[in-house]
Coordinates of C-alpha atoms in Angstrom, one line a residue:
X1 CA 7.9 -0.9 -41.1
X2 CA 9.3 -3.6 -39.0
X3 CA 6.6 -6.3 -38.1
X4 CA 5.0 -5.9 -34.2
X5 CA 3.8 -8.2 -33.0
X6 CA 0.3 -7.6 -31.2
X7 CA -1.2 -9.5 -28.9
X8 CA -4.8 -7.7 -29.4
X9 CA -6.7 -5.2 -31.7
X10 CA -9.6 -3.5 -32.1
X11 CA -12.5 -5.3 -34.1
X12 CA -14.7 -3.2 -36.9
X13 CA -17.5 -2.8 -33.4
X14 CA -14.4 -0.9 -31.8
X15 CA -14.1 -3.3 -29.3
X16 CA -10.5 -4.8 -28.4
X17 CA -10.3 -8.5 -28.8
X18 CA -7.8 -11.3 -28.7
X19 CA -6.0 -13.1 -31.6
X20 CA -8.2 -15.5 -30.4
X21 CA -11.9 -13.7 -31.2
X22 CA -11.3 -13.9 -34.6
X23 CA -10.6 -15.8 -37.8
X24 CA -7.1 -15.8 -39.5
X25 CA -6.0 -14.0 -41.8
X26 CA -7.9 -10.6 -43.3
X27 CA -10.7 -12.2 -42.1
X28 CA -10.4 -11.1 -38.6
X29 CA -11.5 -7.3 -39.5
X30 CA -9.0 -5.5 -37.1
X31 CA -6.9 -2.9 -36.7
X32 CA -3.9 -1.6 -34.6
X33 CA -5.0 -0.1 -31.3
X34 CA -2.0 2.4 -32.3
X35 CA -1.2 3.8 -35.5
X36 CA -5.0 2.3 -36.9
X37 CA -3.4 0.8 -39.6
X38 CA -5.5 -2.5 -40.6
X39 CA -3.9 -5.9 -39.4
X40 CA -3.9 -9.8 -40.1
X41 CA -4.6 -12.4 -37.2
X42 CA -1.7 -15.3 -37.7
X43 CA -2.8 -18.2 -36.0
X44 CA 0.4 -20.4 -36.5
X45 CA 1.8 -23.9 -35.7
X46 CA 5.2 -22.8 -34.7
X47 CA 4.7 -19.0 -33.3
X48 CA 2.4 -17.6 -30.9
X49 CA -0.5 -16.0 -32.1
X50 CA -0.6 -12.4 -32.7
X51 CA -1.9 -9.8 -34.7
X52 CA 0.7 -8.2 -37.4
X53 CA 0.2 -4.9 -39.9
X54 CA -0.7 -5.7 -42.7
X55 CA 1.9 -4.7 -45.5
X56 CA -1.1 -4.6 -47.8
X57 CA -3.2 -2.1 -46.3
X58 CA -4.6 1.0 -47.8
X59 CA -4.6 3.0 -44.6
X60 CA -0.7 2.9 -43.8
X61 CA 0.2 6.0 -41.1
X62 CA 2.2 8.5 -41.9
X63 CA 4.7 7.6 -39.1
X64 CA 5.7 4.2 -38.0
X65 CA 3.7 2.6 -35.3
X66 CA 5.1 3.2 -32.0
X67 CA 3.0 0.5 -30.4
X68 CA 4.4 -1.9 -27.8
X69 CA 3.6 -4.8 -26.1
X70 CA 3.0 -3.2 -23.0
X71 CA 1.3 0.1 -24.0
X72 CA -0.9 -2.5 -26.3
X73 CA -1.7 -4.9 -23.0
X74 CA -2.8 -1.8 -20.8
X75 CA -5.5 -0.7 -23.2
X76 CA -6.8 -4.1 -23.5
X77 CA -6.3 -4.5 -19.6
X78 CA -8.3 -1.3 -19.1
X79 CA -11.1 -2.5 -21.4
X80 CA -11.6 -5.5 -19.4
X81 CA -11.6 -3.9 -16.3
X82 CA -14.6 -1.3 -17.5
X83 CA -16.2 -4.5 -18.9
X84 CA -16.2 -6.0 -15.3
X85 CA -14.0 -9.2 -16.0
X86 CA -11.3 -7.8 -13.9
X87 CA -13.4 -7.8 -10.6
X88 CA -11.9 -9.6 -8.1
X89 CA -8.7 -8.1 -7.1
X90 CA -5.9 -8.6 -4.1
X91 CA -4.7 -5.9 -2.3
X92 CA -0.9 -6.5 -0.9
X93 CA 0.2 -6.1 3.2
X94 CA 2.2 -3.2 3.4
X95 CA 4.4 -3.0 6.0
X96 CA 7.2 -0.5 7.0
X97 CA 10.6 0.0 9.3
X98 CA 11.9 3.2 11.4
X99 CA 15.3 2.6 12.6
X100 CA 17.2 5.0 15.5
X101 CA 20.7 4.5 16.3
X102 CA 24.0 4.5 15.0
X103 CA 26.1 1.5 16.5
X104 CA 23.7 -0.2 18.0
X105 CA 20.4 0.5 15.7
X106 CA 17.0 0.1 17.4
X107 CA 14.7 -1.5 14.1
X108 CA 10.7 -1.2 14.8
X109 CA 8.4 -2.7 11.7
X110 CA 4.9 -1.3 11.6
X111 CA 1.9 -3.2 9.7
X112 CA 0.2 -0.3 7.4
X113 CA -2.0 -2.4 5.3
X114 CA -2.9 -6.2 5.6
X115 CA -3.1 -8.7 2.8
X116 CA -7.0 -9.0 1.6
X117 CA -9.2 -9.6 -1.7
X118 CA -11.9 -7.5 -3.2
X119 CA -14.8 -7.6 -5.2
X120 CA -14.4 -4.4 -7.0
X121 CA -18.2 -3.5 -8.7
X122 CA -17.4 -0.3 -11.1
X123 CA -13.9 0.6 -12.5
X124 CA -13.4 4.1 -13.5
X125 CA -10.7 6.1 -15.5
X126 CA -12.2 9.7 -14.5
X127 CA -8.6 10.2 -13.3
X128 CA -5.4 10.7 -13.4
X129 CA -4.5 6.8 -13.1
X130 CA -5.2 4.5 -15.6
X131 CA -8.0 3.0 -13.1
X132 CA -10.1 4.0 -9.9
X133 CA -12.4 2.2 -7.6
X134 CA -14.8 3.5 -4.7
X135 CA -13.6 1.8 -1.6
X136 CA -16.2 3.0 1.2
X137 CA -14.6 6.6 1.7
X138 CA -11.8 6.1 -0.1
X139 CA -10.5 5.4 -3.4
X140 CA -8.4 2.9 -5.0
X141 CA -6.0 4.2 -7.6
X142 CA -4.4 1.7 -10.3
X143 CA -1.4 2.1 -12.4
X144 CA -0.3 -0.3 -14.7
X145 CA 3.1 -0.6 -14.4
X146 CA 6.1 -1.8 -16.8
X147 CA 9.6 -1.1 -18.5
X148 CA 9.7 2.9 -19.5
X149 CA 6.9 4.1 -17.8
X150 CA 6.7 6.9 -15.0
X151 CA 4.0 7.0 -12.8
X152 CA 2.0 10.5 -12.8
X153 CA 2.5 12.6 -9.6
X154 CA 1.3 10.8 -6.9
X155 CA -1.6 12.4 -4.1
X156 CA -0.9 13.8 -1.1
X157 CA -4.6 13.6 0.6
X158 CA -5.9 11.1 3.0
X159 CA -8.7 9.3 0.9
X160 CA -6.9 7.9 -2.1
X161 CA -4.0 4.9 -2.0
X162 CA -2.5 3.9 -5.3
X163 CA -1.5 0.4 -6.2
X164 CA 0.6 -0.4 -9.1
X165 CA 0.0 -3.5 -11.2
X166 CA 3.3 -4.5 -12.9
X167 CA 3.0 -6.4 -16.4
X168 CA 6.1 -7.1 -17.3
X169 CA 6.6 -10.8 -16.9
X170 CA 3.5 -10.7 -19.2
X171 CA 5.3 -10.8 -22.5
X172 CA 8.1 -13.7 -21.4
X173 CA 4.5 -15.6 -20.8
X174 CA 3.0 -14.3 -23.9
X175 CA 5.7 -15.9 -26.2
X176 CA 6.8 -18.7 -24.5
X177 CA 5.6 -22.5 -25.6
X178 CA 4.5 -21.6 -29.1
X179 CA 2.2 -24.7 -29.1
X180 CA 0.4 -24.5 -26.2
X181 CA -1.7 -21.5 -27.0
X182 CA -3.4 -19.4 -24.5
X183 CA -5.5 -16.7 -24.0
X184 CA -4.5 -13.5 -21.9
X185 CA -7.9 -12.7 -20.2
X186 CA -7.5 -15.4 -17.6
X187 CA -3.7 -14.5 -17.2
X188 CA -4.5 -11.0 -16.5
X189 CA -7.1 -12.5 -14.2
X190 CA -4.7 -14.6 -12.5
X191 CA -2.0 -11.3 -12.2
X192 CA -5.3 -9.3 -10.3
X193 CA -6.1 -12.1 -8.1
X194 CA -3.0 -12.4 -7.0
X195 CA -1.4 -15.9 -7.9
X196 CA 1.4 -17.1 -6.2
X197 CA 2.2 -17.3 -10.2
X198 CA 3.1 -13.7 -10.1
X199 CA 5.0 -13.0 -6.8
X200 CA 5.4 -9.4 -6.3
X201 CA 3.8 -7.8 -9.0
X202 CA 1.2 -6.4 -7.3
X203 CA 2.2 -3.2 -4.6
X204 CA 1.7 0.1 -3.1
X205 CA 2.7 3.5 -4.5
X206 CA 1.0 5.5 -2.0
X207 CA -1.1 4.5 1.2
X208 CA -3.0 7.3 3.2
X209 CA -2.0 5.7 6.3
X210 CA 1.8 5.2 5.5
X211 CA 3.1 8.5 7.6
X212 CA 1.0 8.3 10.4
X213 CA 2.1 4.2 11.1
X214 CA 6.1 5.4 10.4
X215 CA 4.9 8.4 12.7
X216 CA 4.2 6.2 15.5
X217 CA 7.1 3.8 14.8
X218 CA 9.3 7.2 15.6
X219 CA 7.5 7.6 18.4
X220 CA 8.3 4.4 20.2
X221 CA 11.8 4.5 19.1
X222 CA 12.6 7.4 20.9
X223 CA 10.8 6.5 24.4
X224 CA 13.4 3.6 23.7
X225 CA 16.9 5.2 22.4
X226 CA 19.4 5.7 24.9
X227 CA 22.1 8.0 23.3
X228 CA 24.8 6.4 26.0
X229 CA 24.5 2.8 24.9
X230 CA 24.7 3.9 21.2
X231 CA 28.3 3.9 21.2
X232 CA 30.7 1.5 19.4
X233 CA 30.6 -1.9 19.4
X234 CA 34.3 -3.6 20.8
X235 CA 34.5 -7.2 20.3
X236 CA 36.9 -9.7 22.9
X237 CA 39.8 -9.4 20.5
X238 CA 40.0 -5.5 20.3
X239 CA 39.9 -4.8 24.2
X240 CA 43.0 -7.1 25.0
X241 CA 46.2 -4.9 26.6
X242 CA 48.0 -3.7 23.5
X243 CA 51.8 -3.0 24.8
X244 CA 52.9 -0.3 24.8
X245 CA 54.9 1.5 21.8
X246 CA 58.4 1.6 22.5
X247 CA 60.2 2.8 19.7
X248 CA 63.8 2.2 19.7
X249 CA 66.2 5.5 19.9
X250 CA 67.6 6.9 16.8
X251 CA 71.0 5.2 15.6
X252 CA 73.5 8.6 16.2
X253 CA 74.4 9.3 12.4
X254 CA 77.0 8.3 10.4
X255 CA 79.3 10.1 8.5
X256 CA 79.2 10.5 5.4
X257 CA 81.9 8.5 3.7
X258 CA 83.2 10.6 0.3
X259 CA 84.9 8.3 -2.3
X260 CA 88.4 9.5 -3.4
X261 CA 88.6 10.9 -6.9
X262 CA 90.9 8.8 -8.0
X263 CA 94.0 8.9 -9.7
X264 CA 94.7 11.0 -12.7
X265 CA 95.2 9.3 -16.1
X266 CA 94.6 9.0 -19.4
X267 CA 90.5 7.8 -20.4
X268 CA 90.1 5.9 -23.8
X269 CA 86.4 4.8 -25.1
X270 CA 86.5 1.5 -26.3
X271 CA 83.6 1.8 -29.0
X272 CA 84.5 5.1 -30.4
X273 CA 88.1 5.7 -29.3
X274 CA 88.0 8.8 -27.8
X275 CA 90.7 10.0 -25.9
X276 CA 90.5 12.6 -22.4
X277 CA 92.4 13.5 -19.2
X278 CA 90.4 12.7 -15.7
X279 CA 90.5 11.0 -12.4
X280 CA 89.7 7.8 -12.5
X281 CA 86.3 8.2 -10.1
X282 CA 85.0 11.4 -11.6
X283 CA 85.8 11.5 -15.5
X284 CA 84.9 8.0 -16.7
X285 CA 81.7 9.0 -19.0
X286 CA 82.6 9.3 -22.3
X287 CA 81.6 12.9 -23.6
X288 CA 80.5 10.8 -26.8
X289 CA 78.8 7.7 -26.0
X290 CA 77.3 9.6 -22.7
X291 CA 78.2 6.4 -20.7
X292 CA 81.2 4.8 -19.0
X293 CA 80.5 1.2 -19.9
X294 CA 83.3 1.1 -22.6
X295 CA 85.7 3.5 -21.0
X296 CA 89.4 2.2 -20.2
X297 CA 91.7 4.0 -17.8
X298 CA 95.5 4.5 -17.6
X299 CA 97.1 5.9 -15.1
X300 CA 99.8 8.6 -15.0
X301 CA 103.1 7.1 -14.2

């Protein structure tokens, strides 16, 4: 099996922890989140941190472990969130376009959702998300989001927006600067807080209001088009006087000027010394050599 490594695992209290919960070694009494297979904390000078399998362990899988650093940072991610460290949490704007028009396009932006931070209470994962939050009426969908993974089927009702929280510059942080190690908790913190740290990484799958903003922006659009002044755009260049196309009259044809066959004489090939009768223009290939390039003539006195 090659080595993984694993950023967290879950303690003998089944509790997932960090590399740095525990003492090194065997010692730390973990296993992988994955496959179960028991693991060793490495707390090294010149590598990050991480959990490994152990290639000593009794309880090996049957399989090889399929766990990745992603799938591995969304359980403990999930576990944080139930445990209420993950509370405070920024929800993006969300705005939209409708454009009419082909030449000259009429653009309208609409605001669906402006930028604002939460103090979420309770996390659930009574859905089909990995995480949901009461919101008044509504409810607050979370998916975590990184390389390989599809989102479920998104909803269709009124009541429920989905925001997708994207972990994958996660791992580049994870391993980089060896020496300066640090824990994830407050990075994952930082990512739901919204950090200007992690541009972008925070957005909306679905929002309830989406259709009915992009709705109106139709709307307005239309009150505005005018199909007449949608018409091709001509710039100063294109609308000078082109003169006009005079072609010049056909030349009368010529005729057709037929060579002369030529005398008649005697043909002899230079490289194989053939020998036949022709005129001079029409018999000057060789029958042997296929080409003319060595044939002599002599004409008939």
């Amino acid at each position: 099996m090659s080595e993984v490594l694993i950023p967290f695992a879950i303690h003998r209290d089944n509790h997932m922890v960090e590399v740095f919960d525990v003492p090194r070694g065997r010692d730390c009494n973990c296993r992988c989140p994955s496959c179960g297979q028991g693991v060793i904390a490495r707390h090294g000078q010149k590598t990050v941190w991480h959990f490994a399998h152990d290639p000593k362990a009794d309880d090996k899988p049957y399989q090889a472990c399929e766990l990745s650093f992603f799938s591995c940072c969304r359980l403990y991610l999930i576990e944080r969130a139930l445990a209420g460290e993950l509370s405070r949490l920024s929800l993006p704007e969300l705005v939209v376009a409708e454009r009419i028009g082909k030449y000259r396009p009429i653009l309208k932006k609409g605001r669906v959702n402006r930028a604002q931070k939460l103090e979420i209470s309770e996390y659930r994962t009574d859905g089909p998300f990995d995480l949901q939050a009461r919101l008044g009426n509504h409810t607050l969908a979370i998916y975590i989001d990184y390389p390989g993974r599809l989102p479920p089927d998104l909803p269709e009702d009124e009541f429920t927006g989905v925001l997708a929280v994207d972990i994958t510059q996660l791992e580049s942080r994870y391993r980089r600067d060896p020496e300066r190690q640090k824990r994830i908790l407050p990075v994952l913190q930082s990512l739901f807080s919204d950090s200007p740290d992690w541009p972008e990484s925070i957005y909306w799958l679905y929002h309830p209001r989406t259709e009915a903003v992009r709705a109106k922006l139709r709307n307005a659009l239309l009150k505005e088009y005018d199909p007449a002044k949608d018409q091709p755009c001509f710039t100063s260049q294109s609308r000078r006087r082109v003169p006009a196309f005079n072609p010049a009259p056909p030349k009368s044809p010529q005729p057709v000027q037929i060579r002369e066959s030529g005398p008649s004489g005697v043909f002899r090939c230079l490289k194989c010394q053939n020998k036949w009768k022709g005129r001079k223009f029409l018999h000057a290939t060789c029958d042997s050599c296929r080409t003319h390039l060595y044939s002599q003539f002599h004409e008939h006195q």
